[in-house]
Amino acid sequence: MADIYLYNTIARAKQLFEPLDPSNVRMYVCGPTVYDYAHIGNARPVVVFDVLFRLLKLVYGEERVTYSRNFTDIDDKIMNRAAEEGTSIRTISRRYEKVYTEDMAMLNALPPSRTPRATEHLPEMIKMMRTLIDKGHAYEAEGHVMFHVPSMDNYGRLSGHSRDELVAGARVEVAPYKKDPADFVLWKPSSDDQPGWGSPWGRGRPGWHLECSCMIEKHMGETIDIHGGGQDLIFPHHENEIAQSECANDGKQFVRYWMHNGYLTVDGEKMSKSLGNFHTVHDLVQDHPGEALRLSLLTAHYRQPVDFSLATVAEQKRRLDRWYRLVDGVQAAETVPASVVEALSDDLNTPKAIAAIDALAAKETAAELKAAAQFMGLLTQDSSAWFRGDTPDGITVDEIEALIEARSTAKRHKDFAESDRIRDRLINHGVILEDGPSGTTWRKAD
Ligand SMILES: [Zn+2]
């Protein structure tokens, strides 16, 4: 069994990964708030933790790994969207949940073992708040339930922020019902026209942090092995998840390894609608193969920033074309090549794993190349389907095949003027021919 090393945010070090129970490895990643299309930055943790999910299953066994990723289906953004459209939060959240599931599948991300929804865990949330109140870690105030940060001795371990720093840095006016400026919301009241649920503290809705703590405990227990998400979630979201779960469970460790992926920029800048560099996954998969988008996200190490651009996607598409040409008609090897497993076992070093696949391509060891790439969620189609999916404008696949056939006939008859004429005609349509020992194949010009 390969040793896996992971960078643990809370330890600020790369550590040997030792699950609590190797027959039940548990990973949770914070999922989307479903009120709109996911952008390419949202897809980064999905693809990164999908690679880790595949690695864990390889090392510990297919049935011994549970990966949960939630849907946040109650949130002010969802409420605003529903109000704009004059519909229910359920209509909005189910619509974007479906789109999200389809778009992530286009990136060859495996479905997680479980995808719990926040709104289906209200009893668990009420129970956790009662426990926190009973143990002196939370209090009720004006229809809110607040977590009392000074009640926890070691708050701030993950982010390294002390409570004093938090208070000094607080820019917002402190709500009058807070006992301490650092206290955060577990439950807030809903007005009559807002969605809400009955609770011992009145009709209201949960705070975002509480949802994850409750879904984790319900589906995977009080202690899990890996908790992942984007760097932007370290504080306050993950810090507050620790506070809630560890205080509810008398200090029992909540998460053994915290993992956070870095930011994504587009063309060197922060992605924003106003800069015109905003890409939704839904739009990108219309024009680019999902595997090229996936590979683009994996070219940088997950803890580093990654710069996304359409030029990178085109470059990764060419790399995949190269690999697809080599594996045409080849059966994948049964075992995943060690070079790739080793690279990924070293804190998910995907650039090194991609280089290892390139090295297999250079040696033309096609069966190993295919096994390695498929393990990373790539080369999952037949080469013919990959290149066919790539039809240039103004000509159909049938027309291309017919012209290739006509050219082969001309060549057999030594009519080279005619065969050249057909080749040039295809080039004008952006179709490149490649003659090989098993006949002629074609691809779209770069
Ligand atoms: Zn979360």
XYZ file of C-alpha atoms in Angstrom, residues 137-292:
156
model
C -21.145 27.455 24.230
C -24.184 29.133 22.714
C -27.028 31.422 23.789
C -30.340 32.704 22.535
C -30.798 36.423 21.866
C -33.670 38.143 20.050
C -34.665 35.082 18.024
C -31.027 34.305 17.168
C -28.870 31.515 18.494
C -25.262 32.688 18.761
C -22.076 30.726 19.278
C -20.116 32.320 22.126
C -16.500 32.374 20.910
C -14.832 33.130 24.313
C -16.390 29.895 25.639
C -13.845 27.935 23.589
C -10.276 27.988 24.886
C -8.504 27.188 21.652
C -10.617 28.999 19.042
C -8.590 30.055 15.988
C -6.206 27.093 15.643
C -6.904 26.539 11.967
C -6.652 30.107 10.691
C -4.171 31.339 13.297
C -6.419 34.302 14.101
C -6.778 35.055 17.802
C -10.121 36.252 19.150
C -8.603 39.677 19.886
C -7.420 40.040 16.305
C -10.863 39.065 15.095
C -12.513 41.709 17.223
C -9.988 44.396 16.249
C -10.426 43.527 12.578
C -14.227 43.488 12.664
C -15.353 46.198 10.272
C -19.055 45.707 10.676
C -20.962 47.288 13.505
C -21.431 44.793 16.297
C -25.034 43.630 16.597
C -26.486 44.633 19.989
C -27.573 41.076 20.820
C -23.994 39.726 20.694
C -22.356 39.062 24.069
C -18.960 39.235 22.396
C -18.103 40.911 19.076
C -16.563 37.623 17.768
C -19.742 35.576 18.369
C -21.281 34.121 15.236
C -24.779 33.104 14.153
C -26.048 29.528 14.387
C -29.693 30.425 13.802
C -31.431 33.601 12.695
C -35.072 34.608 12.652
C -37.105 34.661 9.428
C -39.798 37.234 8.757
C -43.199 35.974 7.616
C -42.339 36.368 3.936
C -38.984 34.563 4.264
C -38.481 30.794 4.228
C -38.162 29.393 7.710
C -38.539 26.399 9.997
C -40.007 26.097 13.456
C -37.500 25.835 16.315
C -37.471 26.195 20.110
C -36.194 29.752 19.468
C -38.904 30.725 17.021
C -39.306 30.453 13.270
C -36.008 30.926 11.486
C -33.245 29.444 9.389
C -29.759 28.067 10.034
C -26.431 29.806 9.597
C -24.159 28.363 6.916
C -21.416 27.099 9.283
C -23.836 24.983 11.294
C -25.031 23.049 8.233
C -21.659 21.453 7.474
C -20.993 20.425 11.094
C -24.370 18.664 11.269
C -24.163 16.942 7.873
C -20.669 15.665 8.645
C -21.689 14.196 11.995
C -24.889 12.664 10.621
C -23.274 10.958 7.635
C -19.729 10.256 8.748
C -19.494 10.540 12.537
C -17.911 12.882 15.065
C -14.382 12.579 13.661
C -13.549 12.472 9.965
C -10.233 12.018 8.185
C -10.169 14.757 5.563
C -12.059 18.019 5.236
C -11.446 19.992 2.082
C -12.411 23.232 0.403
C -11.017 26.409 -1.088
C -8.537 28.568 0.867
C -11.193 31.245 1.212
C -13.165 28.900 3.481
C -10.443 28.589 6.161
C -11.791 31.613 7.963
C -14.450 31.976 9.170
C -16.282 28.943 7.743
C -13.966 26.086 8.675
C -12.801 27.717 11.903
C -16.431 27.935 12.974
C -17.177 24.353 11.909
C -14.394 23.247 14.295
C -15.802 25.418 17.093
C -19.320 23.999 16.737
C -18.385 20.341 16.345
C -15.613 20.163 18.954
C -17.613 22.101 21.555
C -20.690 19.929 20.940
C -18.561 16.800 21.393
C -16.546 17.824 24.462
C -13.391 18.652 22.557
C -13.219 15.446 20.522
C -11.174 15.994 17.369
C -13.425 16.932 14.440
C -11.066 16.637 11.447
C -7.673 14.919 11.234
C -6.432 16.530 7.990
C -7.553 19.900 6.647
C -6.864 20.495 2.960
C -7.324 23.735 1.037
C -6.888 24.477 -2.637
C -5.491 27.770 -3.908
C -7.181 30.493 -5.916
C -7.920 30.549 -9.613
C -7.283 33.582 -11.779
C -8.292 34.072 -15.411
C -5.716 35.556 -17.790
C -3.717 36.678 -14.773
C -6.570 38.571 -13.136
C -9.226 37.905 -10.576
C -12.286 36.586 -12.398
C -15.152 39.065 -12.420
C -18.231 39.751 -14.477
C -17.146 43.382 -14.937
C -13.738 42.405 -16.392
C -15.457 40.177 -18.931
C -13.285 37.192 -17.946
C -16.024 35.323 -16.135
C -16.437 31.723 -17.313
C -19.177 29.383 -16.170
C -18.491 25.673 -16.476
C -21.856 25.393 -18.233
C -20.665 27.679 -21.071
C -17.151 26.264 -21.264
C -18.292 22.686 -21.798
C -20.313 23.781 -24.838
C -17.128 24.775 -26.673
C -14.339 22.737 -25.071
C -13.943 19.078 -24.170
C -14.463 18.490 -20.456
C -11.179 16.568 -20.302
C -9.239 19.589 -21.603
